[in-house]
Backbone as JSON, one array per atom type, in Angstrom:
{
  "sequence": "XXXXXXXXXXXXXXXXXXXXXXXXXXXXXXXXXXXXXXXXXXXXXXXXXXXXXXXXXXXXXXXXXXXXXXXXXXXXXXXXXXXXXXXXXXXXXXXXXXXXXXXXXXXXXXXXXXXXX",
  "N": [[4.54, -16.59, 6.63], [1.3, -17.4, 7.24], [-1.43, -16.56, 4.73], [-4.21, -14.52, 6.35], [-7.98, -14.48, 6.75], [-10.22, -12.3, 6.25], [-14.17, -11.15, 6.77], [-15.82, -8.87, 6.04], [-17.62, -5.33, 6.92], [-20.05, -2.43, 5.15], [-20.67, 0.8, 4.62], [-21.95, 2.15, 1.84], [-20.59, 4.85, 0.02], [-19.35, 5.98, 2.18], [-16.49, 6.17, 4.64], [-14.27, 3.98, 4.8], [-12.87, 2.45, 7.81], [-10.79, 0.68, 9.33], [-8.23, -1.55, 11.94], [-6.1, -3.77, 12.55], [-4.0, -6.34, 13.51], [-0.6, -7.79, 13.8], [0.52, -10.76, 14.79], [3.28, -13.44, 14.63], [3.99, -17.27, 14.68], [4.1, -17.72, 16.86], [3.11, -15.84, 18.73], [4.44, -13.6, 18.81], [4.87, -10.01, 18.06], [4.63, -8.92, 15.01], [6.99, -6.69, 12.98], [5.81, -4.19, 11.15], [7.1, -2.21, 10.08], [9.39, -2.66, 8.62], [8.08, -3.57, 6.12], [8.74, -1.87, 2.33], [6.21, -0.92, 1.27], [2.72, -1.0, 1.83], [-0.07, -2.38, 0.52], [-3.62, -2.35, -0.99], [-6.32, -3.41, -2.67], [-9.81, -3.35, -3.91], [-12.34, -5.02, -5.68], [-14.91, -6.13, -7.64], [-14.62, -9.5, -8.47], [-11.31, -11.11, -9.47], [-9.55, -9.18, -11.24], [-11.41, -7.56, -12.2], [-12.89, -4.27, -12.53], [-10.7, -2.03, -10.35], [-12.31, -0.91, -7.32], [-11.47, 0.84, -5.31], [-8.59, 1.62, -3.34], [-6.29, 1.48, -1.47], [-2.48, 2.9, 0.05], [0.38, 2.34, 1.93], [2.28, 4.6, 1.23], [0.3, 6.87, 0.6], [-0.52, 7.08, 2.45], [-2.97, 6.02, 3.29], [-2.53, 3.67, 4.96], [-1.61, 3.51, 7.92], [1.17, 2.16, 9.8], [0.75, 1.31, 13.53], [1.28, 1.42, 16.98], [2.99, -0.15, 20.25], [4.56, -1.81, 19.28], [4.65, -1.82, 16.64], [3.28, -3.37, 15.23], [0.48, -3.25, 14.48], [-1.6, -2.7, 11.39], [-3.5, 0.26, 10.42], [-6.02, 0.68, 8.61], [-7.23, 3.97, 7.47], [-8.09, 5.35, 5.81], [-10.78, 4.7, 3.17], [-11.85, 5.86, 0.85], [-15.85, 4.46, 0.09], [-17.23, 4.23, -2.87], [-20.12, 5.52, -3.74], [-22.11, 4.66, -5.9], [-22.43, 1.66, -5.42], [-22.95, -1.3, -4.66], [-22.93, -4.65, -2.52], [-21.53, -7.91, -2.58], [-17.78, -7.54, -2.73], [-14.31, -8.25, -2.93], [-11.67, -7.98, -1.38], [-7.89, -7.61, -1.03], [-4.61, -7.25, 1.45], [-1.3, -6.81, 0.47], [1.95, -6.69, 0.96], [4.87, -5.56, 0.77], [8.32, -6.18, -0.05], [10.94, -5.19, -0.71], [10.82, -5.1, -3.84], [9.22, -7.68, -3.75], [6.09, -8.98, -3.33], [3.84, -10.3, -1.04], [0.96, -11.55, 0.48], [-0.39, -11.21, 2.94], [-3.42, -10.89, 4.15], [-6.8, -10.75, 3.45], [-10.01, -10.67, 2.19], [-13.72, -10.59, 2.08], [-15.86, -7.97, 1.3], [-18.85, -6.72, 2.15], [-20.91, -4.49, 0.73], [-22.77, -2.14, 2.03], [-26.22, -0.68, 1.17], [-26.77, 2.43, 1.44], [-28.88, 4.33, 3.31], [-29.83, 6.9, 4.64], [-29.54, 9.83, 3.12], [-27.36, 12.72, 2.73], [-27.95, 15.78, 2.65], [-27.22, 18.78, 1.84]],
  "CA": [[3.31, -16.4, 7.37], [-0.22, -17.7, 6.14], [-2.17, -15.34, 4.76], [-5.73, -14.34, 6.87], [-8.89, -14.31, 5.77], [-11.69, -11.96, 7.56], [-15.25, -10.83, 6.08], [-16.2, -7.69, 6.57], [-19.23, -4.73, 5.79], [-19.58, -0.83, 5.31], [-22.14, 1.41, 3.69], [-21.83, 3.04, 0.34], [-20.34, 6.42, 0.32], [-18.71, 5.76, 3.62], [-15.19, 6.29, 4.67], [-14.18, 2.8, 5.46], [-11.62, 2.43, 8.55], [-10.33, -0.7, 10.28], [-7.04, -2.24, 11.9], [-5.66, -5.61, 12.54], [-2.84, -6.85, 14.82], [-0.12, -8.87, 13.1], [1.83, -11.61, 15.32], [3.72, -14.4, 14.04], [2.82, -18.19, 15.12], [4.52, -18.29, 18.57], [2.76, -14.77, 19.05], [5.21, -12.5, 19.13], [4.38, -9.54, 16.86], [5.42, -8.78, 13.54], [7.45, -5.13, 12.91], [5.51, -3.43, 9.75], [7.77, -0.94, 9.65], [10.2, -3.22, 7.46], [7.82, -2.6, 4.65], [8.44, -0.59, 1.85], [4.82, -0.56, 0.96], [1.75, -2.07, 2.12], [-1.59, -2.17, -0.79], [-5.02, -3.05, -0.8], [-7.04, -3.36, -3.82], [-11.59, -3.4, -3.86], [-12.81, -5.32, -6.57], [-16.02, -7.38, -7.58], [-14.11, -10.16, -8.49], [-10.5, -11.35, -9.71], [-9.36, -8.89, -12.32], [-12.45, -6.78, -12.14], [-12.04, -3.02, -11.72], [-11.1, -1.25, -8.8], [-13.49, 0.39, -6.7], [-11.39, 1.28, -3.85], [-7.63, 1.1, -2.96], [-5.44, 2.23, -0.38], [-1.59, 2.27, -0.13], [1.12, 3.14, 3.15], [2.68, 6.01, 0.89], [0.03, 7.6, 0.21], [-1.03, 7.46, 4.2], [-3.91, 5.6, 3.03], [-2.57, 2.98, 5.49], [-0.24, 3.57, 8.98], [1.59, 1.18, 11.09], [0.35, 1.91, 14.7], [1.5, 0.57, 18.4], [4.19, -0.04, 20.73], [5.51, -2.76, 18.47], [4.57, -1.3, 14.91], [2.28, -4.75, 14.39], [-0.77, -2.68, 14.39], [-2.03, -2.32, 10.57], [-4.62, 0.87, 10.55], [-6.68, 1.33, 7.52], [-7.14, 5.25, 7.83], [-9.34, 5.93, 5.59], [-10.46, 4.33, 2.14], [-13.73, 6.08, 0.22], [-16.59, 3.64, -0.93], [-18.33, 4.92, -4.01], [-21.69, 5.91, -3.82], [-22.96, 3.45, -6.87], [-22.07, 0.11, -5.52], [-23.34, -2.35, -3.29], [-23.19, -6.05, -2.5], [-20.17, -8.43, -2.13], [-16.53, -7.5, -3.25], [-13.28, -8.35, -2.38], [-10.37, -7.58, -1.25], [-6.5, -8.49, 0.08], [-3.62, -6.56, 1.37], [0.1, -6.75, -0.19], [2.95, -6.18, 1.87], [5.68, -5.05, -0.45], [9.53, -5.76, 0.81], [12.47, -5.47, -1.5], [9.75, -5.93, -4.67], [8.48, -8.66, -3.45], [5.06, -9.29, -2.49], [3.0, -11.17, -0.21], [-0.36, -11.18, 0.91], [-0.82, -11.46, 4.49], [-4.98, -10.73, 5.02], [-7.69, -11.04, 1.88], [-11.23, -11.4, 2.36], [-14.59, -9.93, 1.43], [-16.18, -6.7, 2.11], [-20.16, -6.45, 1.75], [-21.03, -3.27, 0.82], [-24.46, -2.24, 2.8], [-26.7, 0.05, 1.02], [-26.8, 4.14, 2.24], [-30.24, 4.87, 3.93], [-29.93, 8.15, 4.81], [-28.61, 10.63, 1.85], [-26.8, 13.51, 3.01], [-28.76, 16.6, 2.29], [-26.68, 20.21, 2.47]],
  "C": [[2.12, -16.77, 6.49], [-1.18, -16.54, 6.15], [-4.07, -15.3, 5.53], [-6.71, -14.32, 6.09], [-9.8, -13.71, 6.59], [-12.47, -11.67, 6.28], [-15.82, -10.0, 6.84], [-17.09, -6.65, 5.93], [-18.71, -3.2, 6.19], [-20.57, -0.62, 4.91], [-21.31, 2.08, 2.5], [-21.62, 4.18, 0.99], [-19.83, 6.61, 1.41], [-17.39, 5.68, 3.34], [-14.75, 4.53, 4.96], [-12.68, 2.58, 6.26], [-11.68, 1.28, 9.1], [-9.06, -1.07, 10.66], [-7.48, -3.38, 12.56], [-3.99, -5.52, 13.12], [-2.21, -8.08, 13.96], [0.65, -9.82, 14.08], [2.0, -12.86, 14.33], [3.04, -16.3, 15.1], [3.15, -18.22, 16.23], [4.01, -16.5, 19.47], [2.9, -13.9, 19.45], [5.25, -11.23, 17.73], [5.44, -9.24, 16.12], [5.52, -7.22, 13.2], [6.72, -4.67, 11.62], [6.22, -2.59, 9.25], [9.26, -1.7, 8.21], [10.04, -3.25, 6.35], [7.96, -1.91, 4.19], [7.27, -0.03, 1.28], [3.74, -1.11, 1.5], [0.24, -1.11, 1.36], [-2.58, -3.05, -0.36], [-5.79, -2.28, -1.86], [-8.82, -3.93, -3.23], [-11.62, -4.21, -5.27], [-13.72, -6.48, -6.2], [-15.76, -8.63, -7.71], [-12.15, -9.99, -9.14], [-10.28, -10.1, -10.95], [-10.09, -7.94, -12.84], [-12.13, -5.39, -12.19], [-11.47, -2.57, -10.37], [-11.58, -0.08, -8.27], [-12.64, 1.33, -6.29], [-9.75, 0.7, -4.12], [-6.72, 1.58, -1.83], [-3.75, 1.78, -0.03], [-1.25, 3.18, 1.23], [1.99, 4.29, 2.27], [1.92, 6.77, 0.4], [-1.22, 8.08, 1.3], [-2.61, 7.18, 4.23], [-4.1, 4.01, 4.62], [-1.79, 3.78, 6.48], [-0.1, 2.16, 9.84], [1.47, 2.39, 12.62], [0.82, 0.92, 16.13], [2.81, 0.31, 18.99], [4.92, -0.59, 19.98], [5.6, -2.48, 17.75], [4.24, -2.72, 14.62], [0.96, -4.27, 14.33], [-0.75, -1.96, 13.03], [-3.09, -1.6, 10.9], [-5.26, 1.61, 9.0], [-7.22, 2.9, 7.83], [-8.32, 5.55, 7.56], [-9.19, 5.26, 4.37], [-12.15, 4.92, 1.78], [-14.37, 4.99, -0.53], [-17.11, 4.23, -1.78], [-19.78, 5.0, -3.55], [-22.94, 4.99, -5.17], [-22.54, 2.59, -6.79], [-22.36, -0.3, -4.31], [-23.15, -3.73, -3.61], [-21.87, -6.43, -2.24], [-19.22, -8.55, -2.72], [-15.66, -8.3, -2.23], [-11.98, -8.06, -2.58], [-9.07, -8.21, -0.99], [-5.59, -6.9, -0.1], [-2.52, -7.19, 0.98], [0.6, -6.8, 0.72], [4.29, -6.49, 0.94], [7.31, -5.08, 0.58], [10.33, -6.44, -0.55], [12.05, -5.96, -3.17], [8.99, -7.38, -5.07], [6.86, -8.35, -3.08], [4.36, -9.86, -1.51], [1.91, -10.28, 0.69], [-0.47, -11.87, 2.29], [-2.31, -11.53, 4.94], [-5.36, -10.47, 3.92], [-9.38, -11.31, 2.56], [-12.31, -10.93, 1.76], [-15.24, -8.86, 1.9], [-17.53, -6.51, 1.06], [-20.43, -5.24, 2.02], [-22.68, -2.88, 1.02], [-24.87, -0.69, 1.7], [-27.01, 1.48, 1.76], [-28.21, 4.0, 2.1], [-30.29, 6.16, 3.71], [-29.0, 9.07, 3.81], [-28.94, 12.08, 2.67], [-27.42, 14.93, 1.86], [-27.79, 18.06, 2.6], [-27.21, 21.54, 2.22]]
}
């Protein structure tokens, strides 16, 4: 499968949630559940730190839908001191293998309003 590419935004200090729908090319979807892992790494560039990561054992990710082709990012915390344009990709981990299925960039929007308690 070729790996995706979207570009996507959030705010600082924000939970960041999203899914994505996997089919194959004749558009019949693709089972997630065959993974034994699926990762996603934040960083400013290649090699950089990471901000942000989220993995499926640590229910950071779930497979969702009648088929189990529905990737749902759950939940992943942005930091509170970082803005501007990182990036990312997800893994998909079978049998220690890898492959990257979806990669792209994630502009991180400045927090307006600060949470006062």
């Amino acid at each position: 499968m070729a790996c995706d590419i979207i570009n996507l935004q959030t705010v600082q200090g924000d939970n960041w949630a999203w899914t994505a729908t996997f089919v194959d090319d004749a558009d019949d979807p693709i089972d997630l559940t065959i993974y034994d892992d699926i990762q996603m790494e934040i960083r400013k560039k290649p090699g950089a730190e990471v901000i942000a990561d989220a993995f499926l054992t640590n229910n950071g990710f779930s497979v969702i839908g009648a088929n189990n082709n529905i990737l749902s990012l759950d939940e992943c915390y942005i930091p509170t001191d970082i803005q501007g344009v990182y990036q990312f990709d997800v893994q998909f981990i079978l049998a220690g293998n890898a492959e990257t299925l979806l990669r792209g960039t994630l502009n991180i929007l400045p927090e307006i309003t600060q949470l006062t308690l």
